[in-house]
């Protein structure tokens, strides 16, 4: 009788263990910072591995307020928003993806925030028992994106062969998606009327709370909105070197490259930044000094709610461009 009970207990333990190993993992993706740039890569990669994905809701004032409570004053507005998104995923997934990206090679660095964000999140949310997942890109030390993804997969028990196949498929999907984005924007350059290029980081210009109201306002005013960073990224880096061969930040160089390539095809440029972004504080001043012949509006966003002041500046800028183009 004792042996029968032991056997039944062992079977139950095996059943429970099987449930744990067979249950699909869920990865949380904060809809901020690198999400706009890499969401196709991330989502395709995890889906190919049979892993479920949950994405935090679009940014709201509540998202910003929660993130601001978690952040220190010196953190920029985009980081505060990011922390709010991370908070919204706590307890809803097995892991929250927070990549660590240092650089893509010599003079191809990221803001130091991206290098430390994984440690920041683990520290800020250490009492929530939430697991975080990361991958480490540091090409100056031989750590490229593919090896980073394979190491990350190994951490959650995915075989190297499966992870390698999923990564290659995800990169192909990402490449095709980006080519479509570039092609669709290229067609917009043929539109009649005013055309304005927004020179900004994707996590600013595409954010539902801080960036989308600006693009919506411009489009409602009949302006065709284009983005400096939507072009072939290798070409953007080459063009950006024309403006500054020593610029060290990857995203800033891409934005500068987009301006160099397309400034003659638009009526105006809006430099859209968040307070207090260190790289933008330096690169935007350089862009203004080295971009000749095209009107520029330097627009800095902070945590103040309300669009009244921003709309007034946008209206004035549109009026100037309209006069320049002779549409009045």
PDB file of N, CA and C in Angstrom, residues 188 191-196 214-226 267 314 318 321-322 325 327:
ATOM      1  N   UNK A 188       5.630  59.434 -50.585  1.00  0.00           N
ATOM      2  CA  UNK A 188       5.058  60.657 -50.000  1.00  0.00           C
ATOM      3  C   UNK A 188       5.794  61.915 -50.432  1.00  0.00           C
ATOM      4  N   UNK A 191       3.973  64.085 -52.930  1.00  0.00           N
ATOM      5  CA  UNK A 191       2.721  64.769 -52.586  1.00  0.00           C
ATOM      6  C   UNK A 191       2.816  66.267 -52.853  1.00  0.00           C
ATOM      7  N   UNK A 192       1.667  66.845 -53.184  1.00  0.00           N
ATOM      8  CA  UNK A 192       1.589  68.300 -53.320  1.00  0.00           C
ATOM      9  C   UNK A 192       1.458  68.935 -51.935  1.00  0.00           C
ATOM     10  N   UNK A 193       1.572  70.256 -51.864  1.00  0.00           N
ATOM     11  CA  UNK A 193       1.412  70.956 -50.599  1.00  0.00           C
ATOM     12  C   UNK A 193       2.666  70.913 -49.754  1.00  0.00           C
ATOM     13  N   UNK A 194       2.518  71.336 -48.488  1.00  0.00           N
ATOM     14  CA  UNK A 194       3.666  71.406 -47.582  1.00  0.00           C
ATOM     15  C   UNK A 194       4.142  70.024 -47.165  1.00  0.00           C
ATOM     16  N   UNK A 195       5.453  69.871 -47.103  1.00  0.00           N
ATOM     17  CA  UNK A 195       6.064  68.634 -46.621  1.00  0.00           C
ATOM     18  C   UNK A 195       7.045  68.993 -45.503  1.00  0.00           C
ATOM     19  N   UNK A 196       6.866  68.355 -44.362  1.00  0.00           N
ATOM     20  CA  UNK A 196       7.714  68.625 -43.199  1.00  0.00           C
ATOM     21  C   UNK A 196       8.370  67.330 -42.752  1.00  0.00           C
ATOM     22  N   UNK A 214       1.590  65.469 -32.162  1.00  0.00           N
ATOM     23  CA  UNK A 214       2.254  66.438 -33.032  1.00  0.00           C
ATOM     24  C   UNK A 214       2.067  66.068 -34.497  1.00  0.00           C
ATOM     25  N   UNK A 215       2.282  64.802 -34.830  1.00  0.00           N
ATOM     26  CA  UNK A 215       2.088  64.380 -36.216  1.00  0.00           C
ATOM     27  C   UNK A 215       0.621  64.491 -36.617  1.00  0.00           C
ATOM     28  N   UNK A 216      -0.283  64.191 -35.689  1.00  0.00           N
ATOM     29  CA  UNK A 216      -1.721  64.329 -35.984  1.00  0.00           C
ATOM     30  C   UNK A 216      -2.073  65.789 -36.270  1.00  0.00           C
ATOM     31  N   UNK A 217      -1.514  66.697 -35.476  1.00  0.00           N
ATOM     32  CA  UNK A 217      -1.785  68.128 -35.673  1.00  0.00           C
ATOM     33  C   UNK A 217      -1.307  68.569 -37.058  1.00  0.00           C
ATOM     34  N   UNK A 218      -0.102  68.158 -37.432  1.00  0.00           N
ATOM     35  CA  UNK A 218       0.441  68.542 -38.732  1.00  0.00           C
ATOM     36  C   UNK A 218      -0.398  67.970 -39.877  1.00  0.00           C
ATOM     37  N   UNK A 219      -0.770  66.711 -39.765  1.00  0.00           N
ATOM     38  CA  UNK A 219      -1.557  66.083 -40.822  1.00  0.00           C
ATOM     39  C   UNK A 219      -2.944  66.704 -40.934  1.00  0.00           C
ATOM     40  N   UNK A 220      -3.530  67.050 -39.795  1.00  0.00           N
ATOM     41  CA  UNK A 220      -4.843  67.717 -39.821  1.00  0.00           C
ATOM     42  C   UNK A 220      -4.768  69.103 -40.450  1.00  0.00           C
ATOM     43  N   UNK A 221      -3.568  69.692 -40.429  1.00  0.00           N
ATOM     44  CA  UNK A 221      -3.358  70.996 -41.062  1.00  0.00           C
ATOM     45  C   UNK A 221      -2.999  70.859 -42.541  1.00  0.00           C
ATOM     46  N   UNK A 222      -3.047  69.635 -43.043  1.00  0.00           N
ATOM     47  CA  UNK A 222      -2.769  69.403 -44.455  1.00  0.00           C
ATOM     48  C   UNK A 222      -1.305  69.221 -44.805  1.00  0.00           C
ATOM     49  N   UNK A 223      -0.462  69.005 -43.806  1.00  0.00           N
ATOM     50  CA  UNK A 223       0.972  68.837 -44.026  1.00  0.00           C
ATOM     51  C   UNK A 223       1.304  67.360 -44.222  1.00  0.00           C
ATOM     52  N   UNK A 224       2.140  67.070 -45.193  1.00  0.00           N
ATOM     53  CA  UNK A 224       2.667  65.714 -45.364  1.00  0.00           C
ATOM     54  C   UNK A 224       3.841  65.533 -44.414  1.00  0.00           C
ATOM     55  N   UNK A 225       3.737  64.561 -43.513  1.00  0.00           N
ATOM     56  CA  UNK A 225       4.769  64.328 -42.501  1.00  0.00           C
ATOM     57  C   UNK A 225       5.708  63.221 -42.966  1.00  0.00           C
ATOM     58  N   UNK A 226       6.998  63.500 -42.935  1.00  0.00           N
ATOM     59  CA  UNK A 226       8.027  62.523 -43.283  1.00  0.00           C
ATOM     60  C   UNK A 226       9.012  62.414 -42.117  1.00  0.00           C
ATOM     61  N   UNK A 267       9.854  71.137 -47.181  1.00  0.00           N
ATOM     62  CA  UNK A 267       9.741  72.582 -46.974  1.00  0.00           C
ATOM     63  C   UNK A 267      10.257  73.025 -45.612  1.00  0.00           C
ATOM     64  N   UNK A 314       3.754  75.220 -33.638  1.00  0.00           N
ATOM     65  CA  UNK A 314       3.545  74.500 -34.897  1.00  0.00           C
ATOM     66  C   UNK A 314       2.766  75.355 -35.896  1.00  0.00           C
ATOM     67  N   UNK A 318       4.099  76.490 -39.563  1.00  0.00           N
ATOM     68  CA  UNK A 318       3.345  76.211 -40.792  1.00  0.00           C
ATOM     69  C   UNK A 318       3.093  77.496 -41.572  1.00  0.00           C
ATOM     70  N   UNK A 321       6.274  78.448 -43.406  1.00  0.00           N
ATOM     71  CA  UNK A 321       6.511  77.579 -44.568  1.00  0.00           C
ATOM     72  C   UNK A 321       5.535  77.892 -45.696  1.00  0.00           C
ATOM     73  N   UNK A 322       4.302  78.197 -45.319  1.00  0.00           N
ATOM     74  CA  UNK A 322       3.289  78.539 -46.323  1.00  0.00           C
ATOM     75  C   UNK A 322       3.669  79.804 -47.090  1.00  0.00           C
ATOM     76  N   UNK A 325       6.621  79.121 -49.435  1.00  0.00           N
ATOM     77  CA  UNK A 325       6.232  78.335 -50.608  1.00  0.00           C
ATOM     78  C   UNK A 325       5.297  79.115 -51.526  1.00  0.00           C
ATOM     79  N   UNK A 327       2.081  79.835 -50.958  1.00  0.00           N
ATOM     80  CA  UNK A 327       0.744  79.236 -51.009  1.00  0.00           C
ATOM     81  C   UNK A 327      -0.325  80.156 -50.433  1.00  0.00           C
TER      82      UNK A 327
END
